[in-house]
mmCIF file of C-alpha atoms in Angstrom:
data_model
loop_
_atom_site.group_PDB
_atom_site.id
_atom_site.type_symbol
_atom_site.label_atom_id
_atom_site.label_comp_id
_atom_site.label_asym_id
_atom_site.label_seq_id
_atom_site.Cartn_x
_atom_site.Cartn_y
_atom_site.Cartn_z
ATOM 1 C CA UNK A 1 17.793 21.910 5.522
ATOM 2 C CA UNK A 2 18.747 18.241 5.560
ATOM 3 C CA UNK A 3 15.249 16.997 4.853
ATOM 4 C CA UNK A 4 14.716 19.450 2.002
ATOM 5 C CA UNK A 5 18.088 18.445 0.522
ATOM 6 C CA UNK A 6 17.057 14.808 0.856
ATOM 7 C CA UNK A 7 13.913 15.530 -1.132
ATOM 8 C CA UNK A 8 15.749 17.757 -3.594
ATOM 9 C CA UNK A 9 18.439 15.183 -4.375
ATOM 10 C CA UNK A 10 15.881 12.520 -5.257
ATOM 11 C CA UNK A 11 13.784 14.970 -7.268
ATOM 12 C CA UNK A 12 16.865 16.101 -9.190
ATOM 13 C CA UNK A 13 17.618 12.494 -10.124
ATOM 14 C CA UNK A 14 13.992 11.973 -11.184
ATOM 15 C CA UNK A 15 14.001 15.057 -13.383
ATOM 16 C CA UNK A 16 17.317 14.514 -15.127
ATOM 17 C CA UNK A 17 18.013 12.823 -18.423
ATOM 18 C CA UNK A 18 21.724 13.682 -18.200
ATOM 19 C CA UNK A 19 24.056 11.381 -16.293
ATOM 20 C CA UNK A 20 25.939 14.175 -14.553
ATOM 21 C CA UNK A 21 22.754 15.669 -13.083
ATOM 22 C CA UNK A 22 21.538 12.244 -12.015
ATOM 23 C CA UNK A 23 24.843 11.608 -10.267
ATOM 24 C CA UNK A 24 24.608 15.001 -8.579
ATOM 25 C CA UNK A 25 21.127 14.215 -7.292
ATOM 26 C CA UNK A 26 22.299 10.901 -5.822
ATOM 27 C CA UNK A 27 25.251 12.639 -4.194
ATOM 28 C CA UNK A 28 23.127 15.405 -2.614
ATOM 29 C CA UNK A 29 20.769 12.711 -1.388
ATOM 30 C CA UNK A 30 23.590 10.728 0.261
ATOM 31 C CA UNK A 31 25.150 13.788 1.858
ATOM 32 C CA UNK A 32 21.777 14.874 3.245
ATOM 33 C CA UNK A 33 20.956 11.587 4.948
ATOM 34 C CA UNK A 34 24.378 11.113 6.553
ATOM 35 C CA UNK A 35 23.877 13.671 9.375
ATOM 36 C CA UNK A 36 20.338 12.336 9.886
ATOM 37 C CA UNK A 37 21.777 8.873 10.417
ATOM 38 C CA UNK A 38 24.509 9.970 12.791
ATOM 39 C CA UNK A 39 22.487 12.493 14.775
ATOM 40 C CA UNK A 40 22.235 10.339 17.905
ATOM 41 C CA UNK A 41 26.017 10.033 18.274
ATOM 42 C CA UNK A 42 25.611 6.424 19.318
ATOM 43 C CA UNK A 43 28.674 4.340 18.338
ATOM 44 C CA UNK A 44 26.461 1.909 16.417
ATOM 45 C CA UNK A 45 24.822 4.775 14.530
ATOM 46 C CA UNK A 46 28.181 6.314 13.648
ATOM 47 C CA UNK A 47 29.475 2.943 12.472
ATOM 48 C CA UNK A 48 26.365 2.395 10.352
ATOM 49 C CA UNK A 49 26.709 5.888 8.893
ATOM 50 C CA UNK A 50 30.334 5.243 7.959
ATOM 51 C CA UNK A 51 29.469 1.951 6.260
ATOM 52 C CA UNK A 52 26.606 3.596 4.404
ATOM 53 C CA UNK A 53 28.765 6.521 3.290
ATOM 54 C CA UNK A 54 31.483 4.231 1.948
ATOM 55 C CA UNK A 55 29.109 2.048 -0.070
ATOM 56 C CA UNK A 56 27.174 4.996 -1.478
ATOM 57 C CA UNK A 57 30.331 6.916 -2.371
ATOM 58 C CA UNK A 58 31.722 3.850 -4.144
ATOM 59 C CA UNK A 59 28.490 3.414 -6.086
ATOM 60 C CA UNK A 60 28.368 7.105 -7.026
ATOM 61 C CA UNK A 61 31.982 6.998 -8.233
ATOM 62 C CA UNK A 62 31.205 3.926 -10.324
ATOM 63 C CA UNK A 63 28.188 5.648 -11.878
ATOM 64 C CA UNK A 64 30.283 8.687 -12.713
ATOM 65 C CA UNK A 65 33.014 6.520 -14.222
ATOM 66 C CA UNK A 66 30.587 4.427 -16.254
ATOM 67 C CA UNK A 67 28.693 7.423 -17.607
ATOM 68 C CA UNK A 68 31.953 9.171 -18.493
ATOM 69 C CA UNK A 69 33.106 6.031 -20.317
ATOM 70 C CA UNK A 70 29.816 5.925 -22.180
ATOM 71 C CA UNK A 71 30.065 9.614 -23.087
ATOM 72 C CA UNK A 72 33.654 9.084 -24.220
ATOM 73 C CA UNK A 73 32.650 6.287 -26.580
ATOM 74 C CA UNK A 74 29.276 7.502 -27.867
ATOM 75 C CA UNK A 75 29.608 11.257 -27.436
ATOM 76 C CA UNK A 76 26.272 11.675 -25.603
ATOM 77 C CA UNK A 77 25.394 11.987 -21.916
ATOM 78 C CA UNK A 78 21.829 10.842 -22.431
ATOM 79 C CA UNK A 79 20.470 8.167 -20.141
ATOM 80 C CA UNK A 80 18.391 6.340 -22.707
ATOM 81 C CA UNK A 81 21.456 5.815 -24.873
ATOM 82 C CA UNK A 82 23.844 3.598 -22.917
ATOM 83 C CA UNK A 83 24.901 1.569 -25.936
ATOM 84 C CA UNK A 84 28.227 0.394 -24.514
ATOM 85 C CA UNK A 85 27.848 -2.980 -22.728
ATOM 86 C CA UNK A 86 30.730 -2.335 -20.309
ATOM 87 C CA UNK A 87 29.225 0.983 -19.231
ATOM 88 C CA UNK A 88 25.712 -0.428 -18.831
ATOM 89 C CA UNK A 89 26.962 -3.368 -16.752
ATOM 90 C CA UNK A 90 28.944 -1.043 -14.501
ATOM 91 C CA UNK A 91 25.949 1.249 -14.102
ATOM 92 C CA UNK A 92 23.621 -1.581 -13.056
ATOM 93 C CA UNK A 93 26.281 -2.877 -10.642
ATOM 94 C CA UNK A 94 26.608 0.561 -9.058
ATOM 95 C CA UNK A 95 22.846 1.067 -8.796
ATOM 96 C CA UNK A 96 22.418 -2.426 -7.355
ATOM 97 C CA UNK A 97 25.006 -1.493 -4.735
ATOM 98 C CA UNK A 98 23.028 1.660 -4.023
ATOM 99 C CA UNK A 99 19.723 -0.085 -3.319
ATOM 100 C CA UNK A 100 21.253 -3.214 -1.812
ATOM 101 C CA UNK A 101 20.482 -5.925 -4.363
ATOM 102 C CA UNK A 102 22.254 -9.211 -3.776
ATOM 103 C CA UNK A 103 25.209 -9.886 -4.156
ATOM 104 C CA UNK A 104 25.851 -6.229 -3.197
ATOM 105 C CA UNK A 105 23.531 -6.403 -0.210
ATOM 106 C CA UNK A 106 25.950 -6.925 2.669
ATOM 107 C CA UNK A 107 25.856 -3.351 3.935
ATOM 108 C CA UNK A 108 22.079 -3.179 4.177
ATOM 109 C CA UNK A 109 21.281 -5.231 7.348
ATOM 110 C CA UNK A 110 24.326 -3.823 9.154
ATOM 111 C CA UNK A 111 23.445 -0.224 8.390
ATOM 112 C CA UNK A 112 19.742 -0.593 9.161
ATOM 113 C CA UNK A 113 20.528 -2.278 12.480
ATOM 114 C CA UNK A 114 22.543 0.719 13.651
ATOM 115 C CA UNK A 115 19.853 3.330 12.984
ATOM 116 C CA UNK A 116 16.748 4.327 14.874
ATOM 117 C CA UNK A 117 13.412 3.276 13.400
ATOM 118 C CA UNK A 118 12.401 6.505 11.637
ATOM 119 C CA UNK A 119 15.743 6.960 9.882
ATOM 120 C CA UNK A 120 15.563 3.271 9.026
ATOM 121 C CA UNK A 121 12.178 3.898 7.435
ATOM 122 C CA UNK A 122 13.609 6.712 5.308
ATOM 123 C CA UNK A 123 16.532 4.504 4.333
ATOM 124 C CA UNK A 124 14.384 1.581 3.240
ATOM 125 C CA UNK A 125 11.742 3.606 1.350
ATOM 126 C CA UNK A 126 12.778 7.080 0.181
ATOM 127 C CA UNK A 127 16.425 6.207 -0.458
ATOM 128 C CA UNK A 128 15.396 3.456 -2.894
ATOM 129 C CA UNK A 129 13.496 5.810 -5.190
ATOM 130 C CA UNK A 130 16.292 7.630 -7.013
ATOM 131 C CA UNK A 131 18.451 4.577 -7.882
ATOM 132 C CA UNK A 132 15.350 2.653 -8.944
ATOM 133 C CA UNK A 133 14.340 5.511 -11.245
ATOM 134 C CA UNK A 134 17.765 5.273 -12.892
ATOM 135 C CA UNK A 135 17.536 1.476 -13.126
ATOM 136 C CA UNK A 136 14.118 1.745 -14.795
ATOM 137 C CA UNK A 137 15.423 4.304 -17.291
ATOM 138 C CA UNK A 138 18.482 2.244 -18.276
ATOM 139 C CA UNK A 139 16.845 -1.199 -18.066
ATOM 140 C CA UNK A 140 16.543 -1.616 -21.830
ATOM 141 C CA UNK A 141 20.306 -1.392 -22.328
ATOM 142 C CA UNK A 142 21.157 -3.994 -19.692
ATOM 143 C CA UNK A 143 21.716 -7.685 -20.343
ATOM 144 C CA UNK A 144 18.408 -9.445 -19.466
ATOM 145 C CA UNK A 145 20.256 -12.415 -17.984
ATOM 146 C CA UNK A 146 22.062 -10.098 -15.561
ATOM 147 C CA UNK A 147 18.813 -8.509 -14.399
ATOM 148 C CA UNK A 148 17.181 -11.899 -13.908
ATOM 149 C CA UNK A 149 20.187 -13.162 -11.953
ATOM 150 C CA UNK A 150 20.165 -10.076 -9.714
ATOM 151 C CA UNK A 151 16.447 -10.447 -9.054
ATOM 152 C CA UNK A 152 16.607 -14.160 -8.296
ATOM 153 C CA UNK A 153 19.643 -13.854 -6.035
ATOM 154 C CA UNK A 154 18.062 -10.990 -4.132
ATOM 155 C CA UNK A 155 14.822 -12.814 -3.427
ATOM 156 C CA UNK A 156 16.652 -15.970 -2.369
ATOM 157 C CA UNK A 157 19.160 -14.174 -0.155
ATOM 158 C CA UNK A 158 16.468 -11.888 1.248
ATOM 159 C CA UNK A 159 14.546 -15.009 2.229
ATOM 160 C CA UNK A 160 17.471 -17.017 3.573
ATOM 161 C CA UNK A 161 19.192 -14.208 5.435
ATOM 162 C CA UNK A 162 16.138 -13.290 7.482
ATOM 163 C CA UNK A 163 15.500 -16.794 8.778
ATOM 164 C CA UNK A 164 18.117 -16.684 11.495
ATOM 165 C CA UNK A 165 17.581 -13.139 12.783
ATOM 166 C CA UNK A 166 16.199 -11.970 16.095
ATOM 167 C CA UNK A 167 16.676 -8.240 15.468
ATOM 168 C CA UNK A 168 13.622 -6.674 13.853
ATOM 169 C CA UNK A 169 15.566 -4.094 11.863
ATOM 170 C CA UNK A 170 17.734 -6.784 10.283
ATOM 171 C CA UNK A 171 14.633 -8.799 9.443
ATOM 172 C CA UNK A 172 13.154 -5.719 7.752
ATOM 173 C CA UNK A 173 16.434 -5.184 5.905
ATOM 174 C CA UNK A 174 16.370 -8.698 4.472
ATOM 175 C CA UNK A 175 12.713 -8.260 3.629
ATOM 176 C CA UNK A 176 13.698 -5.099 1.749
ATOM 177 C CA UNK A 177 16.372 -7.005 -0.214
ATOM 178 C CA UNK A 178 13.813 -9.647 -1.191
ATOM 179 C CA UNK A 179 11.261 -7.042 -2.315
ATOM 180 C CA UNK A 180 13.879 -5.254 -4.412
ATOM 181 C CA UNK A 181 14.548 -8.597 -6.093
ATOM 182 C CA UNK A 182 10.856 -8.911 -7.007
ATOM 183 C CA UNK A 183 10.990 -5.432 -8.524
ATOM 184 C CA UNK A 184 14.104 -6.099 -10.598
ATOM 185 C CA UNK A 185 13.019 -9.495 -11.948
ATOM 186 C CA UNK A 186 10.014 -8.111 -13.825
ATOM 187 C CA UNK A 187 11.642 -4.835 -14.883
ATOM 188 C CA UNK A 188 12.538 -5.782 -18.456
ATOM 189 C CA UNK A 189 9.088 -7.228 -19.209
ATOM 190 C CA UNK A 190 6.687 -4.841 -17.450
ATOM 191 C CA UNK A 191 8.216 -1.745 -15.809
ATOM 192 C CA UNK A 192 4.778 -0.662 -14.556
ATOM 193 C CA UNK A 193 4.711 -3.774 -12.349
ATOM 194 C CA UNK A 194 8.039 -2.687 -10.881
ATOM 195 C CA UNK A 195 6.454 0.627 -9.919
ATOM 196 C CA UNK A 196 3.397 -1.127 -8.496
ATOM 197 C CA UNK A 197 5.612 -3.423 -6.414
ATOM 198 C CA UNK A 198 7.581 -0.392 -5.209
ATOM 199 C CA UNK A 199 4.419 1.429 -4.174
ATOM 200 C CA UNK A 200 2.968 -1.487 -2.218
ATOM 201 C CA UNK A 201 6.381 -2.171 -0.672
ATOM 202 C CA UNK A 202 6.576 1.435 0.555
ATOM 203 C CA UNK A 203 3.123 1.232 2.165
ATOM 204 C CA UNK A 204 3.793 -2.083 3.876
ATOM 205 C CA UNK A 205 7.270 -1.160 5.104
ATOM 206 C CA UNK A 206 6.041 2.192 6.417
ATOM 207 C CA UNK A 207 3.281 0.430 8.333
ATOM 208 C CA UNK A 208 5.768 -2.072 9.802
ATOM 209 C CA UNK A 209 8.350 0.535 10.828
ATOM 210 C CA UNK A 210 5.780 2.926 12.298
ATOM 211 C CA UNK A 211 4.229 0.104 14.309
ATOM 212 C CA UNK A 212 7.605 -0.847 15.735
ATOM 213 C CA UNK A 213 8.213 2.820 16.473
ATOM 214 C CA UNK A 214 4.886 3.087 18.323
ATOM 215 C CA UNK A 215 5.773 0.114 20.527
ATOM 216 C CA UNK A 216 9.533 0.984 20.577
ATOM 217 C CA UNK A 217 10.415 -2.620 19.744
ATOM 218 C CA UNK A 218 13.727 -3.638 18.208
ATOM 219 C CA UNK A 219 13.893 -7.353 19.094
ATOM 220 C CA UNK A 220 11.528 -10.285 18.614
ATOM 221 C CA UNK A 221 11.426 -10.807 22.390
ATOM 222 C CA UNK A 222 9.950 -7.352 22.911
ATOM 223 C CA UNK A 223 7.065 -8.119 20.567
ATOM 224 C CA UNK A 224 5.676 -10.737 22.956
ATOM 225 C CA UNK A 225 4.792 -8.024 25.478
ATOM 226 C CA UNK A 226 3.132 -5.589 23.069
ATOM 227 C CA UNK A 227 -0.354 -7.168 23.097
ATOM 228 C CA UNK A 228 -1.129 -6.006 26.632
ATOM 229 C CA UNK A 229 -0.300 -2.384 25.777
ATOM 230 C CA UNK A 230 -2.037 -2.012 22.410
ATOM 231 C CA UNK A 231 -4.182 -5.016 21.442
ATOM 232 C CA UNK A 232 -5.767 -3.532 18.293
ATOM 233 C CA UNK A 233 -2.424 -2.384 16.940
ATOM 234 C CA UNK A 234 -1.125 -5.912 17.543
ATOM 235 C CA UNK A 235 -3.938 -7.345 15.431
ATOM 236 C CA UNK A 236 -3.332 -4.975 12.535
ATOM 237 C CA UNK A 237 0.412 -5.578 12.753
ATOM 238 C CA UNK A 238 -0.083 -9.309 12.319
ATOM 239 C CA UNK A 239 -2.045 -8.551 9.150
ATOM 240 C CA UNK A 240 0.598 -6.086 7.923
ATOM 241 C CA UNK A 241 3.302 -8.721 8.362
ATOM 242 C CA UNK A 242 1.251 -11.274 6.452
ATOM 243 C CA UNK A 243 0.745 -8.617 3.776
ATOM 244 C CA UNK A 244 4.538 -8.195 3.562
ATOM 245 C CA UNK A 245 4.755 -11.950 3.125
ATOM 246 C CA UNK A 246 2.288 -11.682 0.253
ATOM 247 C CA UNK A 247 -0.823 -13.492 1.414
ATOM 248 C CA UNK A 248 -4.200 -12.841 -0.234
ATOM 249 C CA UNK A 249 -6.529 -10.964 0.340
ATOM 250 C CA UNK A 250 -4.008 -8.347 1.540
ATOM 251 C CA UNK A 251 -2.179 -5.731 -0.538
ATOM 252 C CA UNK A 252 1.132 -7.604 -0.556
ATOM 253 C CA UNK A 253 -0.408 -10.280 -2.759
ATOM 254 C CA UNK A 254 -0.994 -7.830 -5.644
ATOM 255 C CA UNK A 255 2.591 -7.380 -6.927
ATOM 256 C CA UNK A 256 3.569 -11.024 -6.358
ATOM 257 C CA UNK A 257 0.491 -12.279 -8.209
ATOM 258 C CA UNK A 258 0.937 -9.968 -11.185
ATOM 259 C CA UNK A 259 4.707 -10.510 -11.380
ATOM 260 C CA UNK A 260 4.375 -14.301 -11.348
ATOM 261 C CA UNK A 261 1.660 -14.004 -13.989
ATOM 262 C CA UNK A 262 3.914 -11.828 -16.150
ATOM 263 C CA UNK A 263 6.860 -14.235 -15.769
ATOM 264 C CA UNK A 264 4.631 -17.138 -16.802
ATOM 265 C CA UNK A 265 3.407 -15.084 -19.762
ATOM 266 C CA UNK A 266 7.015 -14.511 -20.851
ATOM 267 C CA UNK A 267 7.472 -18.315 -20.763
ATOM 268 C CA UNK A 268 9.821 -18.326 -17.776
ATOM 269 C CA UNK A 269 8.132 -21.007 -15.642
ATOM 270 C CA UNK A 270 11.343 -22.007 -13.862
ATOM 271 C CA UNK A 271 12.099 -18.435 -12.760
ATOM 272 C CA UNK A 272 8.499 -18.016 -11.601
ATOM 273 C CA UNK A 273 8.699 -21.216 -9.565
ATOM 274 C CA UNK A 274 11.945 -20.192 -7.875
ATOM 275 C CA UNK A 275 10.472 -16.766 -7.072
ATOM 276 C CA UNK A 276 7.371 -18.331 -5.518
ATOM 277 C CA UNK A 277 9.506 -20.655 -3.388
ATOM 278 C CA UNK A 278 11.702 -17.735 -2.324
ATOM 279 C CA UNK A 279 8.543 -15.918 -1.247
ATOM 280 C CA UNK A 280 7.848 -18.873 1.047
ATOM 281 C CA UNK A 281 11.231 -18.361 2.717
ATOM 282 C CA UNK A 282 10.322 -14.749 3.438
ATOM 283 C CA UNK A 283 6.871 -15.753 4.639
ATOM 284 C CA UNK A 284 8.439 -18.022 7.249
ATOM 285 C CA UNK A 285 10.099 -15.223 9.159
ATOM 286 C CA UNK A 286 7.082 -12.916 8.898
ATOM 287 C CA UNK A 287 5.044 -15.746 10.359
ATOM 288 C CA UNK A 288 7.587 -16.044 13.148
ATOM 289 C CA UNK A 289 7.089 -12.385 14.001
ATOM 290 C CA UNK A 290 3.318 -12.894 13.878
ATOM 291 C CA UNK A 291 3.628 -15.867 16.172
ATOM 292 C CA UNK A 292 5.742 -14.008 18.693
ATOM 293 C CA UNK A 293 3.476 -11.000 18.576
ATOM 294 C CA UNK A 294 -0.063 -12.362 18.489
ATOM 295 C CA UNK A 295 -0.079 -16.075 19.269
ATOM 296 C CA UNK A 296 1.999 -16.117 22.439
ATOM 297 C CA UNK A 297 0.723 -14.573 25.611
ATOM 298 C CA UNK A 298 3.848 -13.996 27.619
ATOM 299 C CA UNK A 299 3.692 -15.205 31.237
ATOM 300 C CA UNK A 300 4.257 -12.801 34.114
ATOM 301 C CA UNK A 301 7.965 -13.541 34.148
ATOM 302 C CA UNK A 302 9.131 -12.693 30.637
ATOM 303 C CA UNK A 303 12.566 -13.878 29.676
ATOM 304 C CA UNK A 304 13.321 -10.584 27.965
ATOM 305 C CA UNK A 305 13.590 -7.385 29.961
ATOM 306 C CA UNK A 306 10.297 -5.595 29.529
ATOM 307 C CA UNK A 307 10.913 -2.102 28.179
ATOM 308 C CA UNK A 308 9.492 0.790 30.151
ATOM 309 C CA UNK A 309 6.820 2.297 27.946
ATOM 310 C CA UNK A 310 5.779 5.908 28.137
ATOM 311 C CA UNK A 311 2.798 7.304 26.245
ATOM 312 C CA UNK A 312 3.961 7.635 22.654
ATOM 313 C CA UNK A 313 4.246 11.089 21.108
ATOM 314 C CA UNK A 314 4.107 9.695 17.586
ATOM 315 C CA UNK A 315 1.344 11.000 15.320
ATOM 316 C CA UNK A 316 -1.041 8.143 14.653
ATOM 317 C CA UNK A 317 -2.286 9.322 11.257
ATOM 318 C CA UNK A 318 0.687 8.122 9.132
ATOM 319 C CA UNK A 319 0.566 4.731 10.862
ATOM 320 C CA UNK A 320 -3.191 4.412 10.300
ATOM 321 C CA UNK A 321 -2.885 5.447 6.653
ATOM 322 C CA UNK A 322 0.017 3.092 5.931
ATOM 323 C CA UNK A 323 -1.756 0.206 7.682
ATOM 324 C CA UNK A 324 -4.982 0.705 5.732
ATOM 325 C CA UNK A 325 -3.039 0.891 2.472
ATOM 326 C CA UNK A 326 -1.043 -2.208 3.384
ATOM 327 C CA UNK A 327 -4.200 -4.193 4.078
ATOM 328 C CA UNK A 328 -6.872 -3.058 1.651
ATOM 329 C CA UNK A 329 -5.464 -2.357 -1.824
ATOM 330 C CA UNK A 330 -6.123 -5.775 -3.367
ATOM 331 C CA UNK A 331 -9.268 -4.590 -5.258
ATOM 332 C CA UNK A 332 -7.156 -2.305 -7.440
ATOM 333 C CA UNK A 333 -6.122 -5.320 -9.489
#
């Protein structure tokens, strides 16, 4: 029931051109994922669920308020007609809070850290779809400067925040913030690039989360002992992480390349430069994960407690598919 409601909520938001229906879809979506997040009854999970619920409820209330204001002033509930600047600014603020764009990103690492890896995967891929669909539909009515500022701040904070982390889920959360920034920055010039970035981001993040799930790793220290258990998976994971960082000839290079090209085309060289430098910040912590995972052979006495590993029951097909997609899609450019 919960999973079908999760799918239904997002689909409802996709299909609607009326603000009330879109809001309803977001609300169904939130209410469906809350029990999934809290199902382990771990105090951290419950705390994360509470934080998530509060942020999402706030954002949904803001969306409802903004769309009502817009309907009050213009007399229409249509999405492609948000002519009131106050309403459009409030809507983008609420949607940014929903997907965790900086400066509304503070809940994201905290919430992701409290969840298990599969729920975390759902949170960082599927839960981004509905708000992003709304952002794409209303992008034309939003102040371009605001969108650019959101995108730049997100990539910078996503890069800076991850530098000091040892928890893998927090690192992935900051990586998610940075990727969302890349999507938002190019939205007003080429929305199809936003969708392309979203697609590649979903593949790469799925591959990363499923790998961590297969080796049940949640800290950097654990990664150092993975190579002895599954050497080939370790090799592909290093490549997936470099793909997340955006190195050619891997998939992650596609959106960064095209977005920087588009920004240069729109004569925004300064923005493009800052984005490229912010990508370097992100690359640093992916490289750190790579280093811990593939370039260090841990001695017999590891400093971290080695987790007891049983044979995994996880289906290997989704992991294989996501990994292949995260490594080999560069030719589609």
